[in-house]
mmCIF file of C-alpha atoms in Angstrom:
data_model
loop_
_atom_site.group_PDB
_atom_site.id
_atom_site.type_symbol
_atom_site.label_atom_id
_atom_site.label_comp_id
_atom_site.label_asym_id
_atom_site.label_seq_id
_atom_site.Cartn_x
_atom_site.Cartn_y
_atom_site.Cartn_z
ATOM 1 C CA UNK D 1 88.486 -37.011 -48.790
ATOM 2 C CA UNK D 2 88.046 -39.789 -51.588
ATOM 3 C CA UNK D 3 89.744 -43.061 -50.972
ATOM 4 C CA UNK D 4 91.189 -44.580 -54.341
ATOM 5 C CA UNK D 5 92.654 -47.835 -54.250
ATOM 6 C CA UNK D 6 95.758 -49.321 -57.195
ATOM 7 C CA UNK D 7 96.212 -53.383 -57.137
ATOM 8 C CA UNK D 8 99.813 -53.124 -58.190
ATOM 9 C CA UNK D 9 103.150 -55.413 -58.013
ATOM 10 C CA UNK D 10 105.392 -52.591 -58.719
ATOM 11 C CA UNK D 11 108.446 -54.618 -60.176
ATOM 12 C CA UNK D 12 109.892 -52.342 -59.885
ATOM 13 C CA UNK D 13 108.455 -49.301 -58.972
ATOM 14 C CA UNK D 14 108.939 -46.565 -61.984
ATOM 15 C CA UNK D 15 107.817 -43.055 -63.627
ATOM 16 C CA UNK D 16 105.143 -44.146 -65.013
ATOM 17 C CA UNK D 17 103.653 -45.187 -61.461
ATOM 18 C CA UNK D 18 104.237 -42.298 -60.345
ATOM 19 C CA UNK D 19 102.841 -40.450 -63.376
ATOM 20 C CA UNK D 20 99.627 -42.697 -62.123
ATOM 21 C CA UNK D 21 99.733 -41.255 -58.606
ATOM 22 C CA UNK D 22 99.903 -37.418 -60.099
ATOM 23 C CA UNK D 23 96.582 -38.108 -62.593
ATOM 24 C CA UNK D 24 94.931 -39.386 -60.056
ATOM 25 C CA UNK D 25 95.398 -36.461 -57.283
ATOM 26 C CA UNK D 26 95.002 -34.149 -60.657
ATOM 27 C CA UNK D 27 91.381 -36.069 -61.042
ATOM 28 C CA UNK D 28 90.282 -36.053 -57.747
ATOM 29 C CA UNK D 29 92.057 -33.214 -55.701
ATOM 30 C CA UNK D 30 95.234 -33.374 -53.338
ATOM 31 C CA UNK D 31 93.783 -34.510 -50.586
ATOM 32 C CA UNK D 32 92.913 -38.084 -51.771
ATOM 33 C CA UNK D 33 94.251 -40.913 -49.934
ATOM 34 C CA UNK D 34 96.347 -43.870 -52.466
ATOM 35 C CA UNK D 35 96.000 -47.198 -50.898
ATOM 36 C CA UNK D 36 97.887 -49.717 -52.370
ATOM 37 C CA UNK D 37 97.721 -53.392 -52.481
ATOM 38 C CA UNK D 38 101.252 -54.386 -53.725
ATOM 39 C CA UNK D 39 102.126 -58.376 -54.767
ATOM 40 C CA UNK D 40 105.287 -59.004 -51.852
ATOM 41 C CA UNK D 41 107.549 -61.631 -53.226
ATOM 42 C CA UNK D 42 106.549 -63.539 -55.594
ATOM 43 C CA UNK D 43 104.083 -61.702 -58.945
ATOM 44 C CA UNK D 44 101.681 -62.758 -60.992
ATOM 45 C CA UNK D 45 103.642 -64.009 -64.021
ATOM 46 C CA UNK D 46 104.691 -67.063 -61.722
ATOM 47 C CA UNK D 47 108.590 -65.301 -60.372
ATOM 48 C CA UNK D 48 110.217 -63.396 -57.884
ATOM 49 C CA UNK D 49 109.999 -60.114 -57.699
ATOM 50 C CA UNK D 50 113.122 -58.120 -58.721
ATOM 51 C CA UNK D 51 113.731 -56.204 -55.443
ATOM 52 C CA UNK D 52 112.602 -57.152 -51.956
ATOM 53 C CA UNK D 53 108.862 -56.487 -51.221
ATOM 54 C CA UNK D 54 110.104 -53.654 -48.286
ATOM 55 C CA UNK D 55 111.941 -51.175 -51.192
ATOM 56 C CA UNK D 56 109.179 -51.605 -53.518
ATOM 57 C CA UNK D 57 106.691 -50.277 -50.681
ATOM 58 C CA UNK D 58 109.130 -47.283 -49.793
ATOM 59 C CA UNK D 59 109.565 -46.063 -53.206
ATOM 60 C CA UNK D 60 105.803 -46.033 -53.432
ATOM 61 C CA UNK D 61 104.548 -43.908 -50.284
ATOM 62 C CA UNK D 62 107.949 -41.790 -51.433
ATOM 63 C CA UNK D 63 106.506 -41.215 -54.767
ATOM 64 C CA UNK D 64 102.844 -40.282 -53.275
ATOM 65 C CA UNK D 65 101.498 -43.442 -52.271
ATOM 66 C CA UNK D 66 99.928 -43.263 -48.649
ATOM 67 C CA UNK D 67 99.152 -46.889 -48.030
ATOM 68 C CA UNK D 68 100.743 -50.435 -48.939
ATOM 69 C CA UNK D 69 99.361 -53.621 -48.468
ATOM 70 C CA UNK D 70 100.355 -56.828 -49.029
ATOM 71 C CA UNK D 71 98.153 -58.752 -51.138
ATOM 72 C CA UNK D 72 98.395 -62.235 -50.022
ATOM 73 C CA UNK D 73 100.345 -64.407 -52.448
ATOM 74 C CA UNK D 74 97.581 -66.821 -52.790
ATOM 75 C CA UNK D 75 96.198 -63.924 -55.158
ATOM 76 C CA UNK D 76 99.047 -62.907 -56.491
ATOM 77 C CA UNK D 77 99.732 -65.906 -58.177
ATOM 78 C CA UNK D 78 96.093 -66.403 -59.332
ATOM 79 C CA UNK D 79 95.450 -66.035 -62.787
ATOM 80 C CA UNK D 80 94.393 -62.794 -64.618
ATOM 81 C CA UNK D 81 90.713 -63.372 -63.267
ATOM 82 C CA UNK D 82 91.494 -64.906 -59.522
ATOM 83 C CA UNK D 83 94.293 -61.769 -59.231
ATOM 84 C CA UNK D 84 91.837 -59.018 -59.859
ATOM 85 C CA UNK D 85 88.932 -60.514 -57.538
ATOM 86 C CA UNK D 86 90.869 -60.956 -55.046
ATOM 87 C CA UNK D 87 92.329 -57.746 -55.323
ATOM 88 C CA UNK D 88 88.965 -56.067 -55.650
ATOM 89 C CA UNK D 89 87.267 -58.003 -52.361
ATOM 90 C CA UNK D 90 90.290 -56.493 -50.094
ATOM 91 C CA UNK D 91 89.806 -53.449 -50.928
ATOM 92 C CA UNK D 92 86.081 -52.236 -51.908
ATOM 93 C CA UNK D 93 85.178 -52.141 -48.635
ATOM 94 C CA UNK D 94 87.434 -48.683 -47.942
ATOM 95 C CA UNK D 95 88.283 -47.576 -51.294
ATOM 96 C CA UNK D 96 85.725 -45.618 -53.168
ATOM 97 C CA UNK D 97 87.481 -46.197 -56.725
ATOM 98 C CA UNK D 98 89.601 -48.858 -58.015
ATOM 99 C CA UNK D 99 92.359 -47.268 -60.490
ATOM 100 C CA UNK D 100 94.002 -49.194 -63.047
ATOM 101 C CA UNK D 101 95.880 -48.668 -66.371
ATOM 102 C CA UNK D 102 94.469 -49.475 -70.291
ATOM 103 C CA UNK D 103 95.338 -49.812 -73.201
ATOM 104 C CA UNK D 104 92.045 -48.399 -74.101
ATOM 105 C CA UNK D 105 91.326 -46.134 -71.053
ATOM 106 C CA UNK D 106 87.382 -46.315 -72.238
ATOM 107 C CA UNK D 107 85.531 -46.662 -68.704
ATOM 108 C CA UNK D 108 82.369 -47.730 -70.296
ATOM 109 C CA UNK D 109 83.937 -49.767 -72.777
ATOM 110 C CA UNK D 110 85.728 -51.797 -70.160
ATOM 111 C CA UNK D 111 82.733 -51.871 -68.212
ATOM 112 C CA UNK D 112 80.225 -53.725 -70.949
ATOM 113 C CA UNK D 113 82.567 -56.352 -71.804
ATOM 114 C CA UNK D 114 82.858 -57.191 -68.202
ATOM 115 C CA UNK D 115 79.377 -57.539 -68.229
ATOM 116 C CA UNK D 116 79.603 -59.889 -71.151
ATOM 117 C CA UNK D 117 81.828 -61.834 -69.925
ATOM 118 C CA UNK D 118 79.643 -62.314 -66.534
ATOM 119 C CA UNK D 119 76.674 -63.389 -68.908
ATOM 120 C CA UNK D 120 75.340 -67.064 -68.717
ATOM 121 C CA UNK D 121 75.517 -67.686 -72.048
ATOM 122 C CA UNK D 122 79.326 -66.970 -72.357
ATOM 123 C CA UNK D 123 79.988 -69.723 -69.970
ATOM 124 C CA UNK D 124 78.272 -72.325 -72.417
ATOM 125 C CA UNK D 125 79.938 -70.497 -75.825
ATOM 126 C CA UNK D 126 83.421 -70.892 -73.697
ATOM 127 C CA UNK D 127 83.456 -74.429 -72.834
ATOM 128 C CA UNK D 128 82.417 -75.134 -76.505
ATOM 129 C CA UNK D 129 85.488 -73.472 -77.380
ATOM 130 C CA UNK D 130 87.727 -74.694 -75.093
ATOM 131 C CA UNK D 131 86.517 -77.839 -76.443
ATOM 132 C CA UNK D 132 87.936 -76.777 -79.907
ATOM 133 C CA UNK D 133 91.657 -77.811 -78.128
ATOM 134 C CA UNK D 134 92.341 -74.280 -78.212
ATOM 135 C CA UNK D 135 94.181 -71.681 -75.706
ATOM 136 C CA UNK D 136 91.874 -70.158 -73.454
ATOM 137 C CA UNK D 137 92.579 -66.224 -74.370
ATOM 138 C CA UNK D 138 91.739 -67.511 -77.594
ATOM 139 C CA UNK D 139 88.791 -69.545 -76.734
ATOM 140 C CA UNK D 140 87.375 -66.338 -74.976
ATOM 141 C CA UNK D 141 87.648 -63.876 -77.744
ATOM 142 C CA UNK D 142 86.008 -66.332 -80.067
ATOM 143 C CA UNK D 143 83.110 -66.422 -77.247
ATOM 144 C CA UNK D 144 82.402 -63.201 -77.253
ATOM 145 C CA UNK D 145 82.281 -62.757 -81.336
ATOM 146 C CA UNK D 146 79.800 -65.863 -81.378
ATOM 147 C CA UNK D 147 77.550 -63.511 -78.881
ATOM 148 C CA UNK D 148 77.857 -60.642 -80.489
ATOM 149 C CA UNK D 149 80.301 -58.955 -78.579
ATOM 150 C CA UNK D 150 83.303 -56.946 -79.056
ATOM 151 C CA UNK D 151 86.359 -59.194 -78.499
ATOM 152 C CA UNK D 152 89.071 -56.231 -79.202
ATOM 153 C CA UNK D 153 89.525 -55.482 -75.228
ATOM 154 C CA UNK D 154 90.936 -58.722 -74.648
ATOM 155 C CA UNK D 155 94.458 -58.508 -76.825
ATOM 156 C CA UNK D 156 95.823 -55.952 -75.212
ATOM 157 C CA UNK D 157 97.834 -56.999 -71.155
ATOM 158 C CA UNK D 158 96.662 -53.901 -69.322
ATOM 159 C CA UNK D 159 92.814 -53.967 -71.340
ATOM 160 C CA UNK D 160 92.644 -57.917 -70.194
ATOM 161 C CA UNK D 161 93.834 -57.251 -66.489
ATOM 162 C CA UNK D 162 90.995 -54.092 -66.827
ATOM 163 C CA UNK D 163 88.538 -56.115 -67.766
ATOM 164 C CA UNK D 164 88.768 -58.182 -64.883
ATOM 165 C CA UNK D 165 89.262 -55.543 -62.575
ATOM 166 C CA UNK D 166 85.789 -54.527 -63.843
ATOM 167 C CA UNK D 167 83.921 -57.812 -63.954
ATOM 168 C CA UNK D 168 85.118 -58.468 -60.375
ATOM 169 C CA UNK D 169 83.354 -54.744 -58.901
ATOM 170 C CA UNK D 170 80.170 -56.372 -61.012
ATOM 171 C CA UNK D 171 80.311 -60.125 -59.864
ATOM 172 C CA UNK D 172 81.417 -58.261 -56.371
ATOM 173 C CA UNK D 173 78.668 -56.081 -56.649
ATOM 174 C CA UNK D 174 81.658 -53.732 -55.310
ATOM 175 C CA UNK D 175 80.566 -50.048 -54.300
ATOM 176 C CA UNK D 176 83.676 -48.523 -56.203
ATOM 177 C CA UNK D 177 83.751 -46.583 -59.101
ATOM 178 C CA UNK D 178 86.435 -47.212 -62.070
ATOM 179 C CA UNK D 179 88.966 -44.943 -62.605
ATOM 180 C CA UNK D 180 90.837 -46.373 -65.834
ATOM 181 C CA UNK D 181 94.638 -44.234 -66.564
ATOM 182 C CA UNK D 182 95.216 -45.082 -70.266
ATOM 183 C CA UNK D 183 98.579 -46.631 -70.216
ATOM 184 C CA UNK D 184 100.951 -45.005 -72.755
ATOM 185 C CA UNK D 185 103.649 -47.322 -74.561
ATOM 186 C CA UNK D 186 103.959 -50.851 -74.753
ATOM 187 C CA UNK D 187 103.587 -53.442 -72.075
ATOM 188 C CA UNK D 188 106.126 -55.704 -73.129
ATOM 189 C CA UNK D 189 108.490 -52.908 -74.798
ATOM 190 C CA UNK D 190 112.288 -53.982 -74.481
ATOM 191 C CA UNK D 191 113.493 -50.249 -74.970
ATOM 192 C CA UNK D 192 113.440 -47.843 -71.682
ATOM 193 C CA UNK D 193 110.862 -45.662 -72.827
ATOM 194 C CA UNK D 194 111.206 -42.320 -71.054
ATOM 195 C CA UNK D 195 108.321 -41.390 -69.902
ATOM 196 C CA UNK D 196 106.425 -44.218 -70.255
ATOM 197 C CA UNK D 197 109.098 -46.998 -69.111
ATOM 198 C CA UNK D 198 107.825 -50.865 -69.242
ATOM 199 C CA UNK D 199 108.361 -53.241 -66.335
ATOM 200 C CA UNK D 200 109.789 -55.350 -68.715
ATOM 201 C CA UNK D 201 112.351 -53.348 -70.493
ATOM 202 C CA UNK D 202 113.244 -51.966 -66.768
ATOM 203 C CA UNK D 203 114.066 -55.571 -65.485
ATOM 204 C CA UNK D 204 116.229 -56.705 -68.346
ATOM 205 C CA UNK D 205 118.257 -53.215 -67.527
ATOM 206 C CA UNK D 206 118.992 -54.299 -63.972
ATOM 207 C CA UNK D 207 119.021 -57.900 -64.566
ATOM 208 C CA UNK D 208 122.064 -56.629 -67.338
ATOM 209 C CA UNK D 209 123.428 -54.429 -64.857
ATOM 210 C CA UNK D 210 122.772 -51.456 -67.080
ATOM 211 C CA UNK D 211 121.415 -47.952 -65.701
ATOM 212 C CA UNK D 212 118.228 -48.238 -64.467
ATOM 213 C CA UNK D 213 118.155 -44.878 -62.989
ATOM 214 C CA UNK D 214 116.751 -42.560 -64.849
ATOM 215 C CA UNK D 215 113.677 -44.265 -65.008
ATOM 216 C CA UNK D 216 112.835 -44.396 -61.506
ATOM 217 C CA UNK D 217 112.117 -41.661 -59.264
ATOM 218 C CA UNK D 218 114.111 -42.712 -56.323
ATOM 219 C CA UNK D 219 116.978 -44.217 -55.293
ATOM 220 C CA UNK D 220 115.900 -46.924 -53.028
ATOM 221 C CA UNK D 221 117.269 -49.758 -55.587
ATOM 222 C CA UNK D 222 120.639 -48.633 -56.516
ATOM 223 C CA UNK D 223 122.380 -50.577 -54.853
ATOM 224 C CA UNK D 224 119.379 -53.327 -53.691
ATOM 225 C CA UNK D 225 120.342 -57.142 -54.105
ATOM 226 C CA UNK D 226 118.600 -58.501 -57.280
ATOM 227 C CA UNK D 227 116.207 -61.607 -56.972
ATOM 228 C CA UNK D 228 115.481 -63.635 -60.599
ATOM 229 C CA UNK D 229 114.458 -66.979 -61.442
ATOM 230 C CA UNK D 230 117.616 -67.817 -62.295
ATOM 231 C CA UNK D 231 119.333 -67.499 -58.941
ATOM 232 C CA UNK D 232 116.921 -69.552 -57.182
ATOM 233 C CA UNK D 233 116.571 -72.455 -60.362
ATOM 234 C CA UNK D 234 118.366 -75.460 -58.234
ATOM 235 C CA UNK D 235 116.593 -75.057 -55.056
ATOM 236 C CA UNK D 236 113.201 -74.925 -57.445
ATOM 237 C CA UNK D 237 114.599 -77.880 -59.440
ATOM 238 C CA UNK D 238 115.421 -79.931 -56.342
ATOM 239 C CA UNK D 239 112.081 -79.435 -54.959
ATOM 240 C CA UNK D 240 110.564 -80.551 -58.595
ATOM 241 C CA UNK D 241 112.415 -83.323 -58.594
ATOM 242 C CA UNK D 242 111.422 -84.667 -55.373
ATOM 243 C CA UNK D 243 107.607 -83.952 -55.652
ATOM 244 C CA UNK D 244 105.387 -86.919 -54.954
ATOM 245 C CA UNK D 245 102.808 -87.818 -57.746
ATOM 246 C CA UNK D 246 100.616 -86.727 -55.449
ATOM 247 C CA UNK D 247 102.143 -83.480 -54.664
ATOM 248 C CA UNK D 248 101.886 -82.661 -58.624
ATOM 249 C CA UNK D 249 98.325 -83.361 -58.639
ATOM 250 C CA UNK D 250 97.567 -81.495 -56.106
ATOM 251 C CA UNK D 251 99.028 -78.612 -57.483
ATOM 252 C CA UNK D 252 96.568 -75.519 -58.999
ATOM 253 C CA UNK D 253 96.601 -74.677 -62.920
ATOM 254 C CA UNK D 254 97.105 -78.857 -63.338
ATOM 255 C CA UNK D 255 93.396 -79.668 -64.365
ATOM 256 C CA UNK D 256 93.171 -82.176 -68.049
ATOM 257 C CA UNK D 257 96.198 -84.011 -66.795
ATOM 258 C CA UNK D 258 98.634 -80.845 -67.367
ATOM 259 C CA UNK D 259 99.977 -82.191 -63.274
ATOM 260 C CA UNK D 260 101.249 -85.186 -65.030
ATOM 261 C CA UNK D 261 102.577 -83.650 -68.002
ATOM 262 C CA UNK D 262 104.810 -81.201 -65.685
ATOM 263 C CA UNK D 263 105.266 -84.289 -63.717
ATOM 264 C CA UNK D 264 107.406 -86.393 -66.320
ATOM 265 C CA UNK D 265 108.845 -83.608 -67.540
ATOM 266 C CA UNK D 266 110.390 -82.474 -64.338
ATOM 267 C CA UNK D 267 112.126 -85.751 -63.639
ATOM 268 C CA UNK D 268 113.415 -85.637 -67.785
ATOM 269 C CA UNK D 269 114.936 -82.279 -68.257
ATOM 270 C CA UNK D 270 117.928 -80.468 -66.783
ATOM 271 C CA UNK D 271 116.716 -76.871 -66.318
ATOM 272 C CA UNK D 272 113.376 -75.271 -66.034
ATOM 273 C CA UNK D 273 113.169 -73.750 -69.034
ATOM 274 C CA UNK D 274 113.625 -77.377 -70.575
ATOM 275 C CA UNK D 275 110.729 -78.394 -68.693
ATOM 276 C CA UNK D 276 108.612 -75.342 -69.729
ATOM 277 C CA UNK D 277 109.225 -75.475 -73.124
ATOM 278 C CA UNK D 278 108.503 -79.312 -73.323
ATOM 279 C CA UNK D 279 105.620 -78.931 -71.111
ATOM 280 C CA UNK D 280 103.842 -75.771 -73.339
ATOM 281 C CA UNK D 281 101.372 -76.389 -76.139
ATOM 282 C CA UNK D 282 98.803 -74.321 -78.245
ATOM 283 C CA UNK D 283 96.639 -75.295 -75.268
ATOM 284 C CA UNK D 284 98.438 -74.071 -72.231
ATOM 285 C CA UNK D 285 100.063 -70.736 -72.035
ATOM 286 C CA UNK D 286 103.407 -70.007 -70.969
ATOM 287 C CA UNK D 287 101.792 -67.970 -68.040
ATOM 288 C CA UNK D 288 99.705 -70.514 -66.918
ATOM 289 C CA UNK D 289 102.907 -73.300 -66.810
ATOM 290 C CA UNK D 290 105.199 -70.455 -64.963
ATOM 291 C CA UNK D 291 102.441 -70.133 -62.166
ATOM 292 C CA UNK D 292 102.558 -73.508 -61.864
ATOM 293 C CA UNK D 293 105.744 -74.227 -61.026
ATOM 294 C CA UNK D 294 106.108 -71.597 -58.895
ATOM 295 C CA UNK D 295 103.369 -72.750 -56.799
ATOM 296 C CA UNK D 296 105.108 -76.510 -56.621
ATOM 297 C CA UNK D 297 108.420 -74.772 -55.579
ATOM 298 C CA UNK D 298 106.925 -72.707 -52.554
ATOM 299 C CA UNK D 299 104.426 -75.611 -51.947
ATOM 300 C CA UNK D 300 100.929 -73.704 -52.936
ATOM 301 C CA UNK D 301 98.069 -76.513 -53.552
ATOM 302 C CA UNK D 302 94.600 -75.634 -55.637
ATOM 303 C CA UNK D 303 93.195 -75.441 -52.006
ATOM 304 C CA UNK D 304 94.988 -72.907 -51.049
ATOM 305 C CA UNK D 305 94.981 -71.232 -54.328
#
């Protein structure tokens, strides 16, 4: 029996996790064991999850999954990078592959630009980037072209996440093998697809209160309370507000005096997307900020982080 593990946040679950579960017991035979380690409450892109972290594990081990996990929240809110090693050090000691969707779907290719990435002389060619006052994703591609390297992996959400997934295993020295599942339609599609539904386009449905339904294979969340940023923005907003300056600096993602930045903003504007959008600059992406904040409202420091 092979033991394949899937670093997931399932928000919400949908067909096209499912369709993940089928390729890989098509791959690797039916009697293959799915462990998965799920984000609970709280996912990477710095908000709640939709449904409660209990349905999202039940529609998953309904759908073929055998295992949940929780991974712990101090890696689910990690960047890209800090999301996938943690993810990768929980479970390579029992899983003998790590699946994951692409863009690309390329093992190998996903595989060398890890190991560019993990290179010393990247690390130089990105701080002399970064020094450029430029965004980090952008800083990192342009790293990569002045070494050579391909820098076409890292446009794409699913390729990036990959990428990590893969340079993690190396830096790990991880005994698991990839098993990439190229990942059909778009990421960040606002249209149901239906077969190859978005999380996105599936969380503006419900969040509408427009059928979800056929797009999931179960019926754990008809009738499941909702959880969005937007129903919890004054409790976030009153903890903002009451922060300490020390509390802000303190805070992780606040490094080149972004902690002050969020800091005055926070006791300026009157909702949080006020205080996003003022915050936000070429420099700092919009994921980066979101993260943020959410670790200040559920009190998450760099140390913890």
């Amino acid at each position: 029996m092979k033991i394949v593990g899937v670093i997931c946040e399932y928000n919400p679950f949908h067909l096209g996790h499912k369709k993940q579960f089928d390729m890989i017991r098509r791959t690797l035979g039916d009697d293959t064991a799915i462990v998965c380690l799920m984000s609970g409450h709280f996912v990477q892109r710095g908000a709640p999850a939709i449904f409660h972290k209990s349905l999202r594990a039940k529609a998953a081990v309904l759908s073929g999954g055998d295992l949940v996990l929780e991974l712990p929240v101090n890696y689910a809110l990690s960047s890209a990078e800090g999301f996938a090693a943690g993810g990768v050090k929980i479970l390579s000691p029992f899983c003998d592959y790590l699946c994951f969707g692409a863009e690309s779907g390329n093992a190998d290719t996903l595989m060398a630009t890890a190991s560019s990435l993990l290179q010393p002389e990247f690390s130089s060619s990105l701080r002399a980037q970064l020094e450029r006052g430029i965004s980090f994703p952008t800083a990192r591609a342009a790293a990569l072209k002045e070494m050579g390297c391909d820098s076409g992996l890292l446009e794409s959400p699913n390729d990036i996440l990959a990428v990590e997934y893969c340079k993690a295993i190396l830096a790990q020295n991880a005994p698991m093998q990839i098993l990439p599942v190229r990942r059909e339609g778009s990421y960040h599609d606002l249209q149901a697809d239906p077969e190859n539904p978005s999380a996105t386009a599936l969380r503006a449905l419900i969040e509408n209160g427009k059928d979800f339904r056929p797009y999931v294979p179960t019926a754990l969340f008809d009738s499941a309370p909702v959880h969005t940023l937007k129903l919890g923005e004054q409790a976030m907003l009153a903890r903002l507000r009451t922060m300490t300056d020390g509390e802000f600096e303190a805070l992780p993602y606040g490094s080149e005096g972004l902690w002050r930045k969020l800091m005055h903003e926070c006791r300026r504007q009157n909702t949080l997307e006020d205080i996003l959008s003022a915050v936000k600059s070429k420099r700092y992406t919009r994921s980066r900020l979101d993260r943020m904040v959410m670790c200040a409202s559920l009190g998450i420091t760099k140390e913890i982080l």
